[in-house]
Tab-separated table of C-alpha atoms and ligand atoms in Angstrom:
chain	number	residue	atom	x	y	z
A	52	UNK	CA	82.340	115.369	100.401
A	53	UNK	CA	85.579	113.452	99.692
A	54	UNK	CA	87.442	112.514	103.211
A	55	UNK	CA	90.963	111.930	103.749
A	56	UNK	CA	91.898	110.200	107.007
A	57	UNK	CA	95.347	111.389	108.200
A	58	UNK	CA	97.810	112.626	110.544
A	59	UNK	CA	99.289	116.168	110.280
A	60	UNK	CA	102.777	114.723	110.565
A	61	UNK	CA	102.318	111.643	108.364
A	62	UNK	CA	104.551	111.856	105.108
A	63	UNK	CA	102.274	109.505	103.491
A	64	UNK	CA	99.375	111.612	104.313
A	65	UNK	CA	101.022	114.677	103.041
A	66	UNK	CA	101.788	113.147	99.850
A	67	UNK	CA	98.348	112.283	99.170
A	68	UNK	CA	97.218	115.810	100.284
A	69	UNK	CA	99.676	117.365	97.766
A	70	UNK	CA	98.405	115.185	94.911
A	71	UNK	CA	94.897	116.189	95.747
A	72	UNK	CA	95.584	119.736	95.843
A	73	UNK	CA	97.813	119.759	92.570
A	74	UNK	CA	94.744	117.823	90.892
A	75	UNK	CA	92.419	120.482	92.341
A	76	UNK	CA	90.094	117.743	93.918
A	77	UNK	CA	88.481	119.221	96.971
A	78	UNK	CA	88.342	117.079	100.105
A	79	UNK	CA	87.988	117.233	103.783
A	80	UNK	CA	90.635	116.072	106.399
A	81	UNK	CA	89.772	113.868	109.255
A	82	UNK	CA	92.541	113.144	112.018
A	83	UNK	CA	92.748	109.327	112.742
A	84	UNK	CA	94.516	108.388	115.754
A	85	UNK	CA	95.717	105.288	114.398
A	86	UNK	CA	97.009	103.912	117.727
A	87	UNK	CA	93.496	103.806	119.017
A	88	UNK	CA	92.533	101.128	116.367
A	89	UNK	CA	89.218	102.330	115.923
A	90	UNK	CA	87.178	98.896	114.737
A	91	UNK	CA	85.229	101.247	112.085
A	92	UNK	CA	88.539	102.304	110.600
A	93	UNK	CA	89.945	98.794	110.692
A	94	UNK	CA	86.973	97.508	108.849
A	95	UNK	CA	87.792	99.546	105.863
A	96	UNK	CA	91.646	99.331	106.117
A	97	UNK	CA	92.879	96.278	108.096
A	98	UNK	CA	96.422	97.705	107.985
A	99	UNK	CA	95.182	100.502	110.199
A	100	UNK	CA	97.534	102.773	108.595
A	101	UNK	CA	96.943	106.543	107.402
A	102	UNK	CA	96.278	107.872	104.878
A	103	UNK	CA	93.009	106.338	103.750
A	104	UNK	CA	90.726	108.296	101.179
A	105	UNK	CA	87.004	107.747	101.121
A	106	UNK	CA	85.120	108.828	97.845
A	107	UNK	CA	81.549	110.322	97.905
A	108	UNK	CA	80.273	107.177	96.438
A	109	UNK	CA	81.799	105.182	99.566
A	110	UNK	CA	84.600	103.583	97.791
A	111	UNK	CA	87.331	103.354	100.520
A	112	UNK	CA	90.966	103.486	99.350
A	113	UNK	CA	93.693	102.726	101.820
A	114	UNK	CA	97.612	103.306	101.598
A	115	UNK	CA	99.198	106.331	99.838
A	116	UNK	CA	100.481	104.326	97.125
A	117	UNK	CA	97.101	102.772	96.198
A	118	UNK	CA	95.424	106.304	96.672
A	119	UNK	CA	98.043	107.842	94.234
A	120	UNK	CA	97.718	105.252	91.529
A	121	UNK	CA	93.839	105.334	91.912
A	122	UNK	CA	93.967	109.257	91.706
A	123	UNK	CA	96.036	109.038	88.525
A	124	UNK	CA	93.762	106.627	86.910
A	125	UNK	CA	90.457	108.225	88.090
A	126	UNK	CA	91.594	112.000	87.464
A	127	UNK	CA	94.248	111.958	84.610
A	128	UNK	CA	94.206	115.736	84.187
A	129	UNK	CA	97.286	117.019	85.777
A	130	UNK	CA	99.337	113.832	85.413
A	131	UNK	CA	101.657	113.300	88.242
A	132	UNK	CA	103.423	109.950	87.294
A	133	UNK	CA	105.169	111.070	84.070
A	134	UNK	CA	104.217	110.472	80.289
A	135	UNK	CA	106.577	108.188	78.689
A	136	UNK	CA	107.052	104.446	80.193
A	137	UNK	CA	110.728	105.546	81.014
A	138	UNK	CA	109.637	108.651	82.859
A	139	UNK	CA	107.094	106.810	84.681
A	140	UNK	CA	109.667	104.299	85.892
A	141	UNK	CA	111.823	106.944	87.000
A	142	UNK	CA	108.935	108.622	88.884
A	143	UNK	CA	107.987	105.733	90.645
A	144	UNK	CA	111.426	104.492	91.483
A	145	UNK	CA	111.919	107.793	93.324
A	146	UNK	CA	108.599	107.454	95.053
A	147	UNK	CA	109.638	104.027	96.406
A	148	UNK	CA	112.862	105.312	97.113
A	149	UNK	CA	111.778	108.164	99.356
A	150	UNK	CA	108.715	106.167	100.981
A	151	UNK	CA	110.874	103.210	101.684
A	152	UNK	CA	114.350	103.757	101.804
A	153	UNK	CA	114.396	107.290	103.121
A	154	UNK	CA	111.435	106.400	105.103
A	155	UNK	CA	112.966	103.354	106.839
A	156	UNK	CA	116.309	105.213	107.068
A	157	UNK	CA	115.453	108.575	108.271
A	158	UNK	CA	112.078	109.140	108.783
A	159	UNK	CA	111.282	106.255	110.983
A	160	UNK	CA	114.505	106.993	113.074
A	161	UNK	CA	113.812	110.531	113.770
A	162	UNK	CA	110.311	111.578	113.496
A	163	UNK	CA	108.446	108.382	114.594
A	164	UNK	CA	111.153	108.267	117.825
A	165	UNK	CA	110.504	111.961	118.573
A	166	UNK	CA	106.917	112.725	117.772
A	167	UNK	CA	104.730	109.441	117.163
A	168	UNK	CA	106.131	107.862	120.223
A	169	UNK	CA	105.167	111.019	122.157
A	170	UNK	CA	101.844	111.638	120.717
A	171	UNK	CA	100.569	107.943	121.054
A	172	UNK	CA	102.136	107.469	124.648
A	173	UNK	CA	104.916	104.866	123.693
A	174	UNK	CA	107.675	106.437	125.786
A	175	UNK	CA	110.987	108.235	124.939
A	176	UNK	CA	113.139	108.495	121.727
A	177	UNK	CA	115.653	105.746	121.347
A	178	UNK	CA	119.227	107.129	121.426
A	179	UNK	CA	120.395	104.330	118.915
A	180	UNK	CA	117.696	105.225	116.249
A	181	UNK	CA	118.290	108.879	116.622
A	182	UNK	CA	121.951	108.326	115.870
A	183	UNK	CA	121.210	106.030	112.941
A	184	UNK	CA	118.601	108.705	111.644
A	185	UNK	CA	121.150	111.549	111.781
A	186	UNK	CA	123.873	109.509	110.152
A	187	UNK	CA	121.544	108.619	107.256
A	188	UNK	CA	119.895	111.795	106.759
A	189	UNK	CA	123.289	113.533	105.558
A	190	UNK	CA	123.658	110.721	102.832
A	191	UNK	CA	120.112	111.055	101.795
A	192	UNK	CA	120.292	114.911	101.818
A	193	UNK	CA	123.131	114.998	99.407
A	194	UNK	CA	121.483	112.469	97.135
A	195	UNK	CA	118.340	114.983	96.886
A	196	UNK	CA	120.839	117.879	96.316
A	197	UNK	CA	122.492	115.939	93.420
A	198	UNK	CA	119.060	115.399	92.071
A	199	UNK	CA	118.264	118.970	92.326
A	200	UNK	CA	121.279	120.036	91.036
A	201	UNK	CA	121.055	117.939	87.796
A	202	UNK	CA	117.546	118.234	87.081
A	203	UNK	CA	114.536	120.644	87.316
A	204	UNK	CA	112.412	118.367	89.308
A	205	UNK	CA	113.275	115.150	91.338
A	206	UNK	CA	112.503	112.768	88.233
A	207	UNK	CA	113.377	115.175	85.477
A	208	UNK	CA	111.655	118.056	83.704
A	209	UNK	CA	108.164	117.435	85.017
A	210	UNK	CA	106.774	118.171	88.748
A	211	UNK	CA	105.598	114.748	89.529
A	212	UNK	CA	104.669	112.665	92.597
A	213	UNK	CA	108.420	112.015	93.404
A	214	UNK	CA	108.506	115.574	94.291
A	215	UNK	CA	105.720	115.294	96.554
A	216	UNK	CA	107.155	111.993	98.059
A	217	UNK	CA	110.586	113.808	98.996
A	218	UNK	CA	109.135	117.135	99.968
A	219	UNK	CA	106.385	115.230	102.180
A	220	UNK	CA	109.316	113.433	104.262
A	221	UNK	CA	111.399	116.761	104.179
A	222	UNK	CA	108.507	118.920	105.590
A	223	UNK	CA	107.792	116.497	108.652
A	224	UNK	CA	111.370	116.714	109.251
A	225	UNK	CA	111.696	120.129	108.935
A	226	UNK	CA	108.686	120.644	111.473
A	227	UNK	CA	111.283	119.095	114.084
A	228	UNK	CA	114.084	121.261	112.615
A	229	UNK	CA	116.102	118.348	111.574
A	230	UNK	CA	117.095	119.432	108.092
A	231	UNK	CA	120.496	121.209	107.658
A	232	UNK	CA	119.312	123.107	104.584
A	233	UNK	CA	122.750	125.025	104.487
A	234	UNK	CA	124.488	121.886	103.481
A	235	UNK	CA	122.384	121.221	100.515
A	236	UNK	CA	121.896	124.508	98.625
A	237	UNK	CA	120.282	123.027	95.573
A	238	UNK	CA	117.875	120.843	97.573
A	239	UNK	CA	117.022	124.241	99.543
A	240	UNK	CA	116.173	125.951	96.367
A	241	UNK	CA	113.866	123.120	94.885
A	242	UNK	CA	112.201	122.834	98.451
A	243	UNK	CA	111.467	126.530	98.319
A	244	UNK	CA	109.880	126.201	94.869
A	245	UNK	CA	107.870	122.989	96.147
A	246	UNK	CA	106.757	125.096	99.084
A	247	UNK	CA	105.376	128.112	97.375
A	248	UNK	CA	102.815	125.983	95.415
A	249	UNK	CA	99.204	126.490	96.417
A	250	UNK	CA	98.673	122.842	97.152
A	251	UNK	CA	101.403	122.930	99.988
A	252	UNK	CA	99.699	125.803	102.001
A	253	UNK	CA	97.663	123.609	104.062
A	254	UNK	CA	100.691	121.333	105.136
A	255	UNK	CA	102.552	124.504	106.461
A	256	UNK	CA	99.440	125.372	108.547
A	257	UNK	CA	99.402	122.214	110.540
A	258	UNK	CA	99.759	122.518	114.140
A	259	UNK	CA	100.649	119.618	116.510
A	260	UNK	CA	99.698	120.373	120.234
A	261	UNK	CA	102.771	121.039	122.366
A	262	UNK	CA	105.216	121.565	119.422
A	263	UNK	CA	106.416	124.374	117.615
A	264	UNK	CA	108.068	124.451	114.351
A	265	UNK	CA	111.185	126.565	113.545
A	266	UNK	CA	110.606	130.050	112.358
A	267	UNK	CA	111.689	129.001	108.629
A	268	UNK	CA	109.114	126.192	108.614
A	269	UNK	CA	106.249	128.034	107.131
A	270	UNK	CA	108.339	130.909	105.470
A	271	UNK	CA	108.292	130.715	101.659
A	272	UNK	CA	111.489	132.517	101.405
A	273	UNK	CA	113.624	131.008	103.796
B	545	UNK	CA	116.788	89.189	75.787
B	546	UNK	CA	114.897	90.794	78.649
B	547	UNK	CA	116.721	90.068	81.925
B	548	UNK	CA	115.528	89.670	85.440
B	549	UNK	CA	118.039	90.070	88.247
B	550	UNK	CA	116.745	88.063	91.220
B	551	UNK	CA	117.361	85.678	93.949
B	552	UNK	CA	115.625	82.355	94.151
B	553	UNK	CA	114.006	82.941	97.537
B	554	UNK	CA	113.125	86.400	97.083
B	555	UNK	CA	109.269	86.930	97.119
B	556	UNK	CA	109.524	90.098	95.422
B	557	UNK	CA	111.434	88.696	92.479
B	558	UNK	CA	108.992	85.579	92.488
B	559	UNK	CA	105.997	87.988	92.059
B	560	UNK	CA	107.837	89.562	89.117
B	561	UNK	CA	108.383	86.055	87.649
B	562	UNK	CA	104.930	84.963	87.905
B	563	UNK	CA	103.636	88.337	86.362
B	564	UNK	CA	106.092	87.722	83.332
B	565	UNK	CA	105.179	84.434	82.699
B	566	UNK	CA	101.524	84.699	82.964
B	567	UNK	CA	101.951	87.626	80.367
B	568	UNK	CA	103.918	85.164	78.374
B	569	UNK	CA	106.919	87.562	78.211
B	570	UNK	CA	110.145	85.602	77.894
B	571	UNK	CA	113.181	86.669	80.152
B	572	UNK	CA	116.391	85.356	81.483
B	573	UNK	CA	117.122	84.983	84.991
B	574	UNK	CA	120.402	86.290	86.566
B	575	UNK	CA	121.207	85.739	90.072
B	576	UNK	CA	122.242	88.897	91.786
B	577	UNK	CA	123.913	88.599	95.156
B	578	UNK	CA	122.924	91.872	96.565
B	579	UNK	CA	125.078	91.641	99.777
B	580	UNK	CA	127.899	91.938	97.413
B	581	UNK	CA	126.653	95.588	96.379
B	582	UNK	CA	128.233	95.471	92.794
B	583	UNK	CA	128.884	98.803	91.676
B	584	UNK	CA	127.408	98.077	88.133
B	585	UNK	CA	124.387	96.919	89.695
B	586	UNK	CA	123.932	99.879	92.092
B	587	UNK	CA	124.544	102.332	89.169
B	588	UNK	CA	121.194	101.096	87.940
B	589	UNK	CA	119.304	100.344	91.050
B	590	UNK	CA	120.969	102.739	93.874
B	591	UNK	CA	118.658	100.935	96.312
B	592	UNK	CA	120.460	97.733	95.716
B	593	UNK	CA	117.492	95.359	95.961
B	594	UNK	CA	116.367	92.660	93.948
B	595	UNK	CA	114.367	92.287	91.448
B	596	UNK	CA	115.458	94.561	88.810
B	597	UNK	CA	114.243	93.919	85.263
B	598	UNK	CA	116.215	95.142	82.143
B	599	UNK	CA	114.496	95.383	78.879
B	600	UNK	CA	116.182	94.619	75.448
B	601	UNK	CA	116.232	98.502	74.916
B	602	UNK	CA	118.417	98.928	77.922
B	603	UNK	CA	115.686	100.484	80.137
B	604	UNK	CA	116.363	99.420	83.614
B	605	UNK	CA	113.405	98.911	85.964
B	606	UNK	CA	114.196	98.361	89.918
B	607	UNK	CA	111.739	97.304	92.503
B	608	UNK	CA	108.740	94.960	92.224
B	609	UNK	CA	106.137	97.494	92.436
B	610	UNK	CA	107.401	99.725	89.744
B	611	UNK	CA	108.265	96.406	87.548
B	612	UNK	CA	104.564	95.438	87.826
B	613	UNK	CA	102.907	98.717	87.070
B	614	UNK	CA	105.419	99.081	84.135
B	615	UNK	CA	104.580	95.670	82.682
B	616	UNK	CA	100.867	96.528	82.977
B	617	UNK	CA	101.146	99.489	81.077
B	618	UNK	CA	103.662	98.397	78.571
B	619	UNK	CA	102.042	94.787	78.010
B	620	UNK	CA	98.280	95.383	78.784
B	621	UNK	CA	97.310	91.971	77.387
B	622	UNK	CA	96.462	89.544	80.325
B	623	UNK	CA	95.481	92.407	82.920
B	624	UNK	CA	96.631	91.426	86.432
B	625	UNK	CA	95.496	94.773	88.213
B	626	UNK	CA	91.952	94.224	87.818
B	627	UNK	CA	89.505	96.116	85.484
B	628	UNK	CA	87.289	98.669	87.187
B	629	UNK	CA	88.624	101.460	89.641
B	630	UNK	CA	87.260	99.411	92.742
B	631	UNK	CA	88.749	96.132	91.528
B	632	UNK	CA	92.256	97.891	91.124
B	633	UNK	CA	92.132	99.429	94.502
B	634	UNK	CA	91.545	96.025	96.048
B	635	UNK	CA	94.001	94.366	94.057
B	636	UNK	CA	96.859	96.853	94.938
B	637	UNK	CA	95.677	96.993	98.596
B	638	UNK	CA	96.357	93.378	98.946
B	639	UNK	CA	99.613	93.513	97.171
B	640	UNK	CA	100.692	96.103	99.612
B	641	UNK	CA	99.201	93.904	102.484
B	642	UNK	CA	101.210	91.055	101.339
B	643	UNK	CA	104.578	92.802	100.415
B	644	UNK	CA	104.590	95.196	103.190
B	645	UNK	CA	102.638	93.821	106.174
B	646	UNK	CA	103.095	89.842	105.732
B	647	UNK	CA	106.582	90.632	104.591
B	648	UNK	CA	107.668	92.778	107.648
B	649	UNK	CA	105.397	90.415	110.195
B	650	UNK	CA	106.405	86.982	108.726
B	651	UNK	CA	108.638	86.795	105.748
B	652	UNK	CA	111.318	89.019	107.283
B	653	UNK	CA	111.220	87.183	110.540
B	654	UNK	CA	111.312	83.710	109.291
B	655	UNK	CA	112.941	83.601	105.866
B	656	UNK	CA	115.518	86.590	106.375
B	657	UNK	CA	116.532	85.075	109.635
B	658	UNK	CA	116.612	81.536	108.398
B	659	UNK	CA	117.861	81.857	104.865
B	660	UNK	CA	119.264	85.297	103.747
B	661	UNK	CA	121.300	85.763	106.994
B	662	UNK	CA	122.971	82.381	106.241
B	663	UNK	CA	123.561	82.613	102.660
B	664	UNK	CA	124.998	86.250	102.997
B	665	UNK	CA	127.045	85.111	105.939
B	666	UNK	CA	125.684	87.387	108.443
B	667	UNK	CA	125.218	84.841	111.258
B	668	UNK	CA	122.609	82.962	113.104
B	669	UNK	CA	118.572	83.477	113.465
B	670	UNK	CA	117.641	85.515	116.080
B	671	UNK	CA	114.992	83.768	118.394
B	672	UNK	CA	112.871	86.746	119.217
B	673	UNK	CA	112.327	87.283	115.291
B	674	UNK	CA	111.500	83.593	115.041
B	675	UNK	CA	109.094	83.845	117.760
B	676	UNK	CA	107.431	86.947	116.430
B	677	UNK	CA	107.196	85.282	112.886
B	678	UNK	CA	105.641	82.139	114.173
B	679	UNK	CA	103.087	84.045	116.212
B	680	UNK	CA	102.189	86.390	113.200
B	681	UNK	CA	101.999	83.631	110.446
B	682	UNK	CA	98.850	82.166	112.285
B	683	UNK	CA	96.877	85.131	111.973
B	684	UNK	CA	98.090	86.009	108.342
B	685	UNK	CA	97.421	82.421	107.460
B	686	UNK	CA	93.868	82.630	108.593
B	687	UNK	CA	93.394	85.940	106.903
B	688	UNK	CA	94.342	84.121	103.758
B	689	UNK	CA	91.971	81.341	104.392
B	690	UNK	CA	89.121	83.703	104.915
B	691	UNK	CA	89.972	85.464	101.674
B	692	UNK	CA	90.219	81.945	99.769
B	693	UNK	CA	86.848	80.955	101.301
B	694	UNK	CA	84.825	83.922	100.387
B	695	UNK	CA	86.360	84.756	96.937
B	696	UNK	CA	87.367	82.711	94.020
B	697	UNK	CA	90.665	84.691	93.944
B	698	UNK	CA	92.366	86.820	96.442
B	699	UNK	CA	91.068	90.148	95.258
B	700	UNK	CA	87.822	88.746	93.798
B	701	UNK	CA	86.768	86.918	90.600
B	702	UNK	CA	89.816	87.315	88.719
B	703	UNK	CA	93.308	86.090	88.960
B	704	UNK	CA	95.397	88.986	89.663
B	705	UNK	CA	98.767	90.517	91.174
B	706	UNK	CA	97.184	89.947	94.782
B	707	UNK	CA	97.446	85.991	94.124
B	708	UNK	CA	100.928	86.306	92.717
B	709	UNK	CA	102.004	88.433	95.825
B	710	UNK	CA	100.521	86.234	98.464
B	711	UNK	CA	101.740	83.132	96.485
B	712	UNK	CA	105.273	84.369	96.262
B	713	UNK	CA	105.502	85.013	100.283
B	714	UNK	CA	104.066	81.619	100.767
B	715	UNK	CA	106.168	79.572	98.363
B	716	UNK	CA	109.253	80.893	99.899
B	717	UNK	CA	108.074	79.951	103.294
B	718	UNK	CA	106.990	76.582	101.999
B	719	UNK	CA	110.403	76.001	100.838
B	720	UNK	CA	111.397	76.186	104.630
B	721	UNK	CA	108.528	74.273	105.436
B	722	UNK	CA	107.091	76.950	107.606
B	723	UNK	CA	103.403	76.907	106.398
B	724	UNK	CA	100.642	74.744	108.745
B	725	UNK	CA	98.722	74.112	105.447
B	726	UNK	CA	96.381	71.739	107.488
B	727	UNK	CA	95.322	74.418	109.568
B	728	UNK	CA	94.018	76.535	106.613
B	729	UNK	CA	92.204	74.231	103.995
B	730	UNK	CA	90.696	76.996	101.822
B	731	UNK	CA	94.035	78.770	101.592
B	732	UNK	CA	95.544	75.215	100.713
B	733	UNK	CA	93.151	74.736	97.834
B	734	UNK	CA	93.659	78.203	96.440
B	735	UNK	CA	97.585	77.656	96.758
B	736	UNK	CA	97.172	74.078	94.765
B	737	UNK	CA	95.282	76.177	91.977
B	738	UNK	CA	97.918	78.716	91.748
B	739	UNK	CA	100.875	76.217	91.918
B	740	UNK	CA	99.479	74.204	88.953
B	741	UNK	CA	99.743	77.211	86.495
B	742	UNK	CA	102.249	76.933	84.054
B	743	UNK	CA	104.104	80.220	85.202
B	744	UNK	CA	104.663	78.659	88.696
B	745	UNK	CA	106.774	75.928	87.278
B	746	UNK	CA	110.147	77.739	87.296
B	747	UNK	CA	109.713	78.865	90.842
B	748	UNK	CA	109.067	75.014	92.012
B	749	UNK	CA	112.517	74.143	90.234
B	750	UNK	CA	114.598	76.725	92.318
B	751	UNK	CA	117.336	74.947	94.283
B	752	UNK	CA	119.476	76.600	97.043
B	753	UNK	CA	122.583	75.135	97.872
B	754	UNK	CA	122.549	73.291	101.261
B	755	UNK	CA	118.716	73.433	101.452
B	756	UNK	CA	116.144	70.941	100.636
B	757	UNK	CA	112.429	71.751	100.490
B	758	UNK	CA	109.947	69.277	102.044
B	759	UNK	CA	108.443	66.758	99.650
B	760	UNK	CA	105.193	68.529	99.122
B	761	UNK	CA	106.964	71.895	98.018
B	762	UNK	CA	106.960	70.862	94.371
B	763	UNK	CA	104.072	68.645	94.614
B	764	UNK	CA	101.135	69.898	92.440
B	765	UNK	CA	98.429	67.730	94.353
B	766	UNK	CA	99.777	68.251	97.758
C	1003	GSH	N1	102.190	102.092	103.181
C	1003	GSH	C1	101.510	102.792	103.793
C	1003	GSH	C2	102.314	103.484	105.058
C	1003	GSH	C3	101.620	104.463	105.847
C	1003	GSH	C4	102.140	104.558	107.192
C	1003	GSH	O1	103.030	103.864	107.607
C	1003	GSH	N2	101.466	105.327	108.066
C	1003	GSH	C5	101.718	105.385	109.531
C	1003	GSH	C6	101.852	106.985	109.852
C	1003	GSH	S1	103.012	107.895	108.908
C	1003	GSH	C7	100.822	104.882	110.436
C	1003	GSH	O2	99.413	104.944	109.766
C	1003	GSH	N3	101.248	103.846	111.136
C	1003	GSH	C8	100.152	103.377	112.007
C	1003	GSH	C9	100.511	101.763	112.297
C	1003	GSH	O3	101.217	101.508	111.273
C	1003	GSH	O4	99.896	101.083	112.821
C	1003	GSH	C10	101.315	104.041	102.749
C	1003	GSH	O5	102.074	104.339	102.014
C	1003	GSH	O6	100.185	104.773	103.124
C	1004	GSH	N1	110.336	97.149	97.655
C	1004	GSH	C1	111.129	96.219	96.929
C	1004	GSH	C2	111.764	95.240	97.998
C	1004	GSH	C3	112.711	94.172	97.400
C	1004	GSH	C4	113.492	93.496	98.631
C	1004	GSH	O1	113.403	93.818	99.911
C	1004	GSH	N2	114.639	92.629	98.314
C	1004	GSH	C5	115.362	91.980	99.053
C	1004	GSH	C6	115.532	90.485	98.591
C	1004	GSH	S1	113.842	89.684	98.906
C	1004	GSH	C7	116.697	92.644	98.908
C	1004	GSH	O2	117.179	92.783	97.730
C	1004	GSH	N3	117.421	92.869	99.939
C	1004	GSH	C8	118.784	93.389	99.816
C	1004	GSH	C9	118.911	94.757	100.396
C	1004	GSH	O3	117.981	95.196	100.989
C	1004	GSH	O4	119.920	95.344	100.385
C	1004	GSH	C10	110.664	95.414	95.812
C	1004	GSH	O5	109.281	95.311	95.965
C	1004	GSH	O6	111.300	95.155	95.018
């Protein structure tokens, strides 16, 4: 069986789970406590990050970007990167935007401080980081709201990896109730559409010990 | 004419210049002072980073990862990402390794502190960052040395984007004379091979006002 090493609240792992689910590729999830730096894991992925996918053939594929490009080449049915060259530029631009810019400016400041630090035993959230995260999320949420207002899906007319990248970050932050959905009605509407797809179900069932997500987290008509 | 917006000592820009050169795609370089945050530039690339490529058709392609994937799809002659699925995984894994891990642990601490801060008027290098950069570069250089010892090129038997990503970071750091080449003879040998390719020539001619690279920087038999 195909194995995906992951952490429940890793947006990069979630993006890959959504891509695998949408492409109907069965896989087994294994939790990898990256902070333990397991030598066997590092041998396959020296960067020591999750996600990493291991195919039944034994091929190990680290990094969500590398995995998603691989999936698109190995399993081209249900394309997730767009069809024309221009569409593919826009999909990938937004994937980088969410994974890098949103990731550094928002997710790192809020999720890593509040959750990753605690579960890996690295102490309390830093106040400056939290303040930066809350300031940045407003700008980012209004950009997503604008995209959702002007397009059917994040990158245009088709559901793509850009939607999965955005929804992965947002779903992790929604778990800790850090999204002011009412300030971004078009984004909320788009997120409700993404959330009701079958591939999203397993994400919404993740539980992290000692943490309770808000009631609307797993509610499909929130 | 195709235009590449760049900065001379941006490793991400250099990687794209090498890919364009190796694929023999003519282009004009334009320097973009990203810290000025020019509205016209941000309209095409909201992330405000270099590089950005603009095709003659007007298609604007921001981000070095997006550009390189685009180039591979639009101009598949002289493939730079490998042939088999497994080769392509290894090439992309190493591109992420150099651009993200080496980039965050080394380039950001040394080059951004010493050069980017100065040319953008953001003050003096931070001592802690420099110390971290110097500690990290030793580990990274020995990893590159090990790759160069065990493989013909970084990702295996073929020259690939992994070589260009590594050489781009190293060439920027070599410009500020921060590479202890004698500690890594196989890496030095591999770098001399990369450096003598025609696509590398324009990089070695870049000058930055107020800075003089060491004598060996542009020397092909250093
Ligand atoms: N570029 C990587 C980033 C993955 C990443 O940052 N994963 C985090 C968890 S969300 C991680 O494994 N951190 C552990 C570490 O960096 O040591 C990807 O896209 O997969
Ligand atoms: N993910 C981007 C990173 C590019 C990047 O960080 N560029 C730097 C120069 S080396 C930059 O433009 N920094 C300006 C900024 O971030 O505002 C890529 O691969 O192109």
